[in-house]
PDB file of C-alpha atoms in Angstrom:
ATOM      1  CA  PHE A 429      19.532  14.934  23.135  1.00  0.00           C
ATOM      2  CA  SER A 430      21.834  14.567  20.163  1.00  0.00           C
ATOM      3  CA  ARG A 431      24.916  14.145  22.356  1.00  0.00           C
ATOM      4  CA  ALA A 432      23.176  11.818  24.795  1.00  0.00           C
ATOM      5  CA  LEU A 433      21.661   9.596  22.119  1.00  0.00           C
ATOM      6  CA  GLY A 434      24.455   9.803  19.590  1.00  0.00           C
ATOM      7  CA  VAL A 435      22.055  10.570  16.746  1.00  0.00           C
ATOM      8  CA  ARG A 436      20.811  13.626  14.900  1.00  0.00           C
ATOM      9  CA  VAL A 437      17.751  15.114  16.647  1.00  0.00           C
ATOM     10  CA  THR A 438      15.005  17.095  14.921  1.00  0.00           C
ATOM     11  CA  VAL A 439      12.365  19.055  16.807  1.00  0.00           C
ATOM     12  CA  ASP A 440       9.256  20.159  14.937  1.00  0.00           C
ATOM     13  CA  THR A 441       5.508  20.505  15.356  1.00  0.00           C
ATOM     14  CA  ASP A 442       3.052  17.630  15.151  1.00  0.00           C
ATOM     15  CA  VAL A 443       1.247  19.234  12.204  1.00  0.00           C
ATOM     16  CA  ASN A 444       4.468  19.737  10.234  1.00  0.00           C
ATOM     17  CA  GLY A 445       5.256  16.071  10.810  1.00  0.00           C
ATOM     18  CA  ALA A 446       1.787  14.994   9.708  1.00  0.00           C
ATOM     19  CA  LEU A 447       2.014  17.205   6.634  1.00  0.00           C
ATOM     20  CA  LEU A 448       5.433  15.829   5.686  1.00  0.00           C
ATOM     21  CA  ALA A 449       4.098  12.259   5.953  1.00  0.00           C
ATOM     22  CA  GLU A 450       1.059  13.163   3.850  1.00  0.00           C
ATOM     23  CA  MET A 451       3.337  14.701   1.212  1.00  0.00           C
ATOM     24  CA  LYS A 452       5.536  11.602   1.136  1.00  0.00           C
ATOM     25  CA  TRP A 453       2.940   8.830   1.415  1.00  0.00           C
ATOM     26  CA  GLY A 454      -0.571  10.230   1.758  1.00  0.00           C
ATOM     27  CA  ALA A 455      -3.161  12.616   0.361  1.00  0.00           C
ATOM     28  CA  ALA A 456      -0.593  15.211  -0.790  1.00  0.00           C
ATOM     29  CA  ARG A 457       2.042  12.919  -2.322  1.00  0.00           C
ATOM     30  CA  ASP A 458       1.544  14.548  -5.738  1.00  0.00           C
ATOM     31  CA  ALA A 459       1.496  18.110  -4.341  1.00  0.00           C
ATOM     32  CA  SER A 460       4.263  20.694  -4.410  1.00  0.00           C
ATOM     33  CA  SER A 461       2.455  22.777  -1.772  1.00  0.00           C
ATOM     34  CA  ALA A 462       0.007  21.739   0.913  1.00  0.00           C
ATOM     35  CA  ALA A 463      -1.439  22.563   4.308  1.00  0.00           C
ATOM     36  CA  TYR A 464      -2.388  20.232   7.141  1.00  0.00           C
ATOM     37  CA  VAL A 465      -4.872  21.544   9.684  1.00  0.00           C
ATOM     38  CA  THR A 466      -5.467  19.561  12.835  1.00  0.00           C
ATOM     39  CA  ILE A 467      -8.793  20.240  14.519  1.00  0.00           C
ATOM     40  CA  GLY A 468      -8.913  18.703  17.953  1.00  0.00           C
ATOM     41  CA  THR A 469      -8.494  20.040  21.482  1.00  0.00           C
ATOM     42  CA  GLY A 470      -6.797  22.980  19.777  1.00  0.00           C
ATOM     43  CA  ILE A 471      -6.242  23.955  16.156  1.00  0.00           C
ATOM     44  CA  GLY A 472      -2.887  24.070  14.410  1.00  0.00           C
ATOM     45  CA  ALA A 473      -1.627  24.153  10.845  1.00  0.00           C
ATOM     46  CA  GLY A 474       1.483  23.208   8.965  1.00  0.00           C
ATOM     47  CA  ILE A 475       2.007  24.882   5.602  1.00  0.00           C
ATOM     48  CA  PHE A 476       4.517  23.705   2.983  1.00  0.00           C
ATOM     49  CA  ALA A 477       5.225  25.977   0.005  1.00  0.00           C
ATOM     50  CA  GLY A 478       8.245  27.126  -1.979  1.00  0.00           C
ATOM     51  CA  GLY A 479      10.236  24.036  -1.019  1.00  0.00           C
ATOM     52  CA  GLY A 480       9.874  24.320   2.759  1.00  0.00           C
ATOM     53  CA  PHE A 481       7.667  24.782   5.775  1.00  0.00           C
ATOM     54  CA  MET A 482       6.319  28.277   6.280  1.00  0.00           C
ATOM     55  CA  GLY A 483       7.438  30.164   9.361  1.00  0.00           C
ATOM     56  CA  LYS A 484      10.615  28.194  10.105  1.00  0.00           C
ATOM     57  CA  PRO A 485      12.249  28.179  12.587  1.00  0.00           C
ATOM     58  CA  ARG A 486       8.981  29.170  14.246  1.00  0.00           C
ATOM     59  CA  HIS A 487       5.585  27.886  13.110  1.00  0.00           C
ATOM     60  CA  PRO A 488       2.285  29.424  12.030  1.00  0.00           C
ATOM     61  CA  GLU A 489      -0.178  30.204  14.819  1.00  0.00           C
ATOM     62  CA  PHE A 490      -3.051  29.489  12.472  1.00  0.00           C
ATOM     63  CA  GLY A 491      -5.470  28.531  15.238  1.00  0.00           C
ATOM     64  CA  HIS A 492      -5.538  32.157  16.340  1.00  0.00           C
ATOM     65  CA  ILE A 493      -6.673  33.788  13.106  1.00  0.00           C
ATOM     66  CA  CYS A 494      -9.860  35.857  13.183  1.00  0.00           C
ATOM     67  CA  VAL A 495     -12.985  34.391  11.622  1.00  0.00           C
ATOM     68  CA  GLN A 496     -16.433  35.807  11.044  1.00  0.00           C
ATOM     69  CA  ARG A 497     -19.022  34.709  13.597  1.00  0.00           C
ATOM     70  CA  HIS A 498     -21.793  32.334  12.593  1.00  0.00           C
ATOM     71  CA  ALA A 499     -25.174  34.038  12.980  1.00  0.00           C
ATOM     72  CA  ALA A 500     -26.342  31.353  15.436  1.00  0.00           C
ATOM     73  CA  ASP A 501     -23.187  31.629  17.530  1.00  0.00           C
ATOM     74  CA  ALA A 502     -23.222  35.304  18.547  1.00  0.00           C
ATOM     75  CA  SER A 503     -23.456  34.785  22.295  1.00  0.00           C
ATOM     76  CA  PHE A 504     -20.603  32.285  22.734  1.00  0.00           C
ATOM     77  CA  GLN A 505     -17.487  34.014  24.084  1.00  0.00           C
ATOM     78  CA  GLY A 506     -15.016  31.385  22.846  1.00  0.00           C
ATOM     79  CA  VAL A 507     -12.552  29.296  24.832  1.00  0.00           C
ATOM     80  CA  CYS A 508      -9.186  30.767  23.846  1.00  0.00           C
ATOM     81  CA  PRO A 509      -7.693  32.284  27.024  1.00  0.00           C
ATOM     82  CA  LYS A 510      -5.951  35.027  24.993  1.00  0.00           C
ATOM     83  CA  HIS A 511      -8.387  35.884  22.186  1.00  0.00           C
ATOM     84  CA  GLY A 512     -11.715  34.308  23.102  1.00  0.00           C
ATOM     85  CA  ASP A 513     -13.252  34.047  19.665  1.00  0.00           C
ATOM     86  CA  CYS A 514     -10.344  33.225  17.359  1.00  0.00           C
ATOM     87  CA  LEU A 515     -10.592  30.102  15.164  1.00  0.00           C
ATOM     88  CA  GLU A 516      -9.395  27.843  17.984  1.00  0.00           C
ATOM     89  CA  GLY A 517     -11.638  29.591  20.492  1.00  0.00           C
ATOM     90  CA  LEU A 518     -14.702  28.954  18.335  1.00  0.00           C
ATOM     91  CA  ALA A 519     -14.007  25.767  16.366  1.00  0.00           C
ATOM     92  CA  SER A 520     -11.779  23.483  18.458  1.00  0.00           C
ATOM     93  CA  ALA A 521     -13.217  20.365  20.078  1.00  0.00           C
ATOM     94  CA  SER A 522     -12.959  22.227  23.384  1.00  0.00           C
ATOM     95  CA  ALA A 523     -15.096  25.059  22.006  1.00  0.00           C
ATOM     96  CA  LEU A 524     -17.676  22.668  20.573  1.00  0.00           C
ATOM     97  CA  ALA A 525     -17.881  20.783  23.876  1.00  0.00           C
ATOM     98  CA  ALA A 526     -18.213  24.003  25.890  1.00  0.00           C
ATOM     99  CA  ARG A 527     -21.434  24.969  24.148  1.00  0.00           C
ATOM    100  CA  PHE A 528     -22.961  21.731  22.872  1.00  0.00           C
ATOM    101  CA  GLY A 529     -21.498  18.878  24.948  1.00  0.00           C
ATOM    102  CA  GLU A 530     -19.198  16.035  23.904  1.00  0.00           C
ATOM    103  CA  PRO A 531     -18.812  16.230  20.089  1.00  0.00           C
ATOM    104  CA  ALA A 532     -18.798  12.436  19.649  1.00  0.00           C
ATOM    105  CA  ALA A 533     -22.292  12.314  21.200  1.00  0.00           C
ATOM    106  CA  LEU A 534     -23.806  14.930  18.859  1.00  0.00           C
ATOM    107  CA  PRO A 535     -26.040  13.576  16.078  1.00  0.00           C
ATOM    108  CA  ALA A 536     -25.072  14.375  12.487  1.00  0.00           C
ATOM    109  CA  ASP A 537     -28.010  16.776  12.112  1.00  0.00           C
ATOM    110  CA  HIS A 538     -27.144  18.835  15.226  1.00  0.00           C
ATOM    111  CA  GLN A 539     -26.745  22.571  14.553  1.00  0.00           C
ATOM    112  CA  ALA A 540     -23.232  22.406  16.034  1.00  0.00           C
ATOM    113  CA  TRP A 541     -21.908  20.779  12.850  1.00  0.00           C
ATOM    114  CA  GLY A 542     -23.195  23.571  10.620  1.00  0.00           C
ATOM    115  CA  ILE A 543     -21.525  26.134  12.864  1.00  0.00           C
ATOM    116  CA  GLU A 544     -18.307  24.106  12.902  1.00  0.00           C
ATOM    117  CA  ALA A 545     -18.304  23.770   9.112  1.00  0.00           C
ATOM    118  CA  TRP A 546     -18.725  27.550   8.784  1.00  0.00           C
ATOM    119  CA  TYR A 547     -15.546  28.215  10.792  1.00  0.00           C
ATOM    120  CA  ILE A 548     -13.448  25.484   9.180  1.00  0.00           C
ATOM    121  CA  ALA A 549     -14.530  26.564   5.693  1.00  0.00           C
ATOM    122  CA  GLN A 550     -13.319  30.077   6.490  1.00  0.00           C
ATOM    123  CA  ALA A 551      -9.990  28.633   7.584  1.00  0.00           C
ATOM    124  CA  CYS A 552      -9.727  26.760   4.264  1.00  0.00           C
ATOM    125  CA  LEU A 553     -10.672  29.903   2.355  1.00  0.00           C
ATOM    126  CA  ASN A 554      -7.958  31.902   4.138  1.00  0.00           C
ATOM    127  CA  LEU A 555      -5.369  29.205   3.467  1.00  0.00           C
ATOM    128  CA  ASN A 556      -6.263  28.900  -0.199  1.00  0.00           C
ATOM    129  CA  LEU A 557      -6.419  32.611  -0.926  1.00  0.00           C
ATOM    130  CA  SER A 558      -3.188  33.310   0.991  1.00  0.00           C
ATOM    131  CA  PHE A 559      -0.985  30.365  -0.065  1.00  0.00           C
ATOM    132  CA  ARG A 560      -2.779  28.616  -2.961  1.00  0.00           C
ATOM    133  CA  PRO A 561      -1.823  25.096  -1.771  1.00  0.00           C
ATOM    134  CA  ASP A 562      -2.459  22.072  -3.966  1.00  0.00           C
ATOM    135  CA  ARG A 563      -4.088  20.337  -0.991  1.00  0.00           C
ATOM    136  CA  ILE A 564      -5.644  21.333   2.348  1.00  0.00           C
ATOM    137  CA  ILE A 565      -5.761  18.268   4.566  1.00  0.00           C
ATOM    138  CA  LEU A 566      -8.126  18.371   7.536  1.00  0.00           C
ATOM    139  CA  GLY A 567      -7.196  16.014  10.353  1.00  0.00           C
ATOM    140  CA  GLY A 568      -7.638  15.744  14.102  1.00  0.00           C
ATOM    141  CA  GLY A 569     -10.339  14.346  16.327  1.00  0.00           C
ATOM    142  CA  LEU A 570     -13.256  16.459  15.115  1.00  0.00           C
ATOM    143  CA  MET A 571     -12.660  15.432  11.518  1.00  0.00           C
ATOM    144  CA  LEU A 572     -13.447  11.831  12.498  1.00  0.00           C
ATOM    145  CA  ALA A 573     -17.101  12.897  12.204  1.00  0.00           C
ATOM    146  CA  GLU A 574     -17.738  11.553   8.684  1.00  0.00           C
ATOM    147  CA  HIS A 575     -20.439  14.111   7.942  1.00  0.00           C
ATOM    148  CA  LEU A 576     -18.256  17.153   8.681  1.00  0.00           C
ATOM    149  CA  LEU A 577     -15.951  17.187   5.634  1.00  0.00           C
ATOM    150  CA  PRO A 578     -18.769  17.382   3.042  1.00  0.00           C
ATOM    151  CA  ARG A 579     -20.292  20.260   5.010  1.00  0.00           C
ATOM    152  CA  VAL A 580     -16.954  22.080   5.047  1.00  0.00           C
ATOM    153  CA  GLN A 581     -16.527  21.596   1.303  1.00  0.00           C
ATOM    154  CA  GLU A 582     -20.060  22.865   0.654  1.00  0.00           C
ATOM    155  CA  ARG A 583     -19.571  25.927   2.870  1.00  0.00           C
ATOM    156  CA  TYR A 584     -16.214  26.630   1.252  1.00  0.00           C
ATOM    157  CA  ALA A 585     -17.887  26.559  -2.169  1.00  0.00           C
ATOM    158  CA  GLN A 586     -20.423  29.118  -0.942  1.00  0.00           C
ATOM    159  CA  LEU A 587     -17.723  31.347   0.523  1.00  0.00           C
ATOM    160  CA  ILE A 588     -15.398  31.275  -2.507  1.00  0.00           C
ATOM    161  CA  ALA A 589     -18.439  31.952  -4.730  1.00  0.00           C
ATOM    162  CA  GLY A 590     -16.730  30.772  -7.914  1.00  0.00           C
ATOM    163  CA  TYR A 591     -13.890  33.292  -7.559  1.00  0.00           C
ATOM    164  CA  LEU A 592     -11.159  30.812  -8.511  1.00  0.00           C
ATOM    165  CA  GLY A 593     -13.317  28.858 -10.963  1.00  0.00           C
ATOM    166  CA  GLU A 594     -13.139  25.678  -8.873  1.00  0.00           C
ATOM    167  CA  SER A 595     -15.600  22.911  -9.676  1.00  0.00           C
ATOM    168  CA  THR A 596     -17.127  20.684  -7.005  1.00  0.00           C
ATOM    169  CA  SER A 597     -14.571  17.978  -7.824  1.00  0.00           C
ATOM    170  CA  ASP A 598     -11.740  20.556  -7.595  1.00  0.00           C
ATOM    171  CA  ILE A 599     -12.939  21.520  -4.111  1.00  0.00           C
ATOM    172  CA  GLU A 600     -13.238  17.881  -3.047  1.00  0.00           C
ATOM    173  CA  ARG A 601      -9.667  17.317  -4.231  1.00  0.00           C
ATOM    174  CA  LEU A 602      -8.387  20.511  -2.586  1.00  0.00           C
ATOM    175  CA  ILE A 603     -10.009  19.990   0.838  1.00  0.00           C
ATOM    176  CA  CYS A 604      -9.610  16.393   1.948  1.00  0.00           C
ATOM    177  CA  ARG A 605      -8.973  13.990   4.797  1.00  0.00           C
ATOM    178  CA  PRO A 606      -5.517  12.630   5.625  1.00  0.00           C
ATOM    179  CA  GLY A 607      -4.646   9.745   3.339  1.00  0.00           C
ATOM    180  CA  LEU A 608      -2.775   8.185   6.254  1.00  0.00           C
ATOM    181  CA  GLY A 609      -5.670   8.628   8.675  1.00  0.00           C
ATOM    182  CA  ASP A 610      -4.726   8.809  12.340  1.00  0.00           C
ATOM    183  CA  ASP A 611      -1.226   7.545  11.519  1.00  0.00           C
ATOM    184  CA  ALA A 612      -0.195  10.794   9.781  1.00  0.00           C
ATOM    185  CA  GLY A 613       1.395  12.247  12.924  1.00  0.00           C
ATOM    186  CA  LEU A 614       3.195   9.035  13.854  1.00  0.00           C
ATOM    187  CA  LEU A 615       4.517   8.560  10.324  1.00  0.00           C
ATOM    188  CA  GLY A 616       5.452  12.242  10.339  1.00  0.00           C
ATOM    189  CA  GLY A 617       7.914  11.505  13.139  1.00  0.00           C
ATOM    190  CA  VAL A 618       9.433   8.805  10.944  1.00  0.00           C
ATOM    191  CA  ALA A 619       9.582  11.153   7.955  1.00  0.00           C
ATOM    192  CA  LEU A 620      11.229  13.903  10.031  1.00  0.00           C
ATOM    193  CA  ALA A 621      13.767  11.435  11.446  1.00  0.00           C
ATOM    194  CA  ARG A 622      14.663  10.210   7.965  1.00  0.00           C
ATOM    195  CA  GLY A 623      15.251  13.798   6.894  1.00  0.00           C
TER     196      GLY A 623
END
C-alpha cells in the first residue's frame, strides 16, 4: 500500500484508533492512560498506558476474558464460537439479540439491561484493577442505549465495594461515553494517519 500510494501506511485496530482520537480530542484528552471498549456485534478494547498501546504489535483480545455469570443468565450458552460464555459471548449485541431479541427494541426496564450492565461492569473492574487507567470509555452500538451507562457505573460501584476509595463522581468520570460520539473511530483514522 505504501509503495502503491506513495504515502506512509499505518494499520491498526478500530478501537486503538477510537482511543487515540478520544485522547487527542475527546473524553480522555486530559488522560495519560485510558481504555476504549467497543460493545457492538463483538467486543474489543484498546488500552493506552506507559506512553503506548498495550499489546503492540498485536492487540488485546479483551472480548474473550472470563466473566462471572449473572444469576438470571445461567442457561444461556453464549455466542462466541470458541469460548461460548466469554465477555463477547455473553455481552455483545449478538449475544443480547440471541436471547432477548433486537436490543434497540428492548424497553429500558427490560431485564436484559441489568444482565448487560453486570457483564460490562465486570469488564470495567478488570480494566481498572489491572491497568488503573484515568478513563474507561464505553462506545459501540449497545452503548447508544442512554440508560445503560448509569447501570454500568452503579454495578461497578457495587463490585469495587469501595476498595479504591472512589466516590460516585470519580466513577462517573472514570467510566464514560466517547466525547466524540460515533465519530471516534473515524477521527481515529485521521489521528493514526497524522502520526
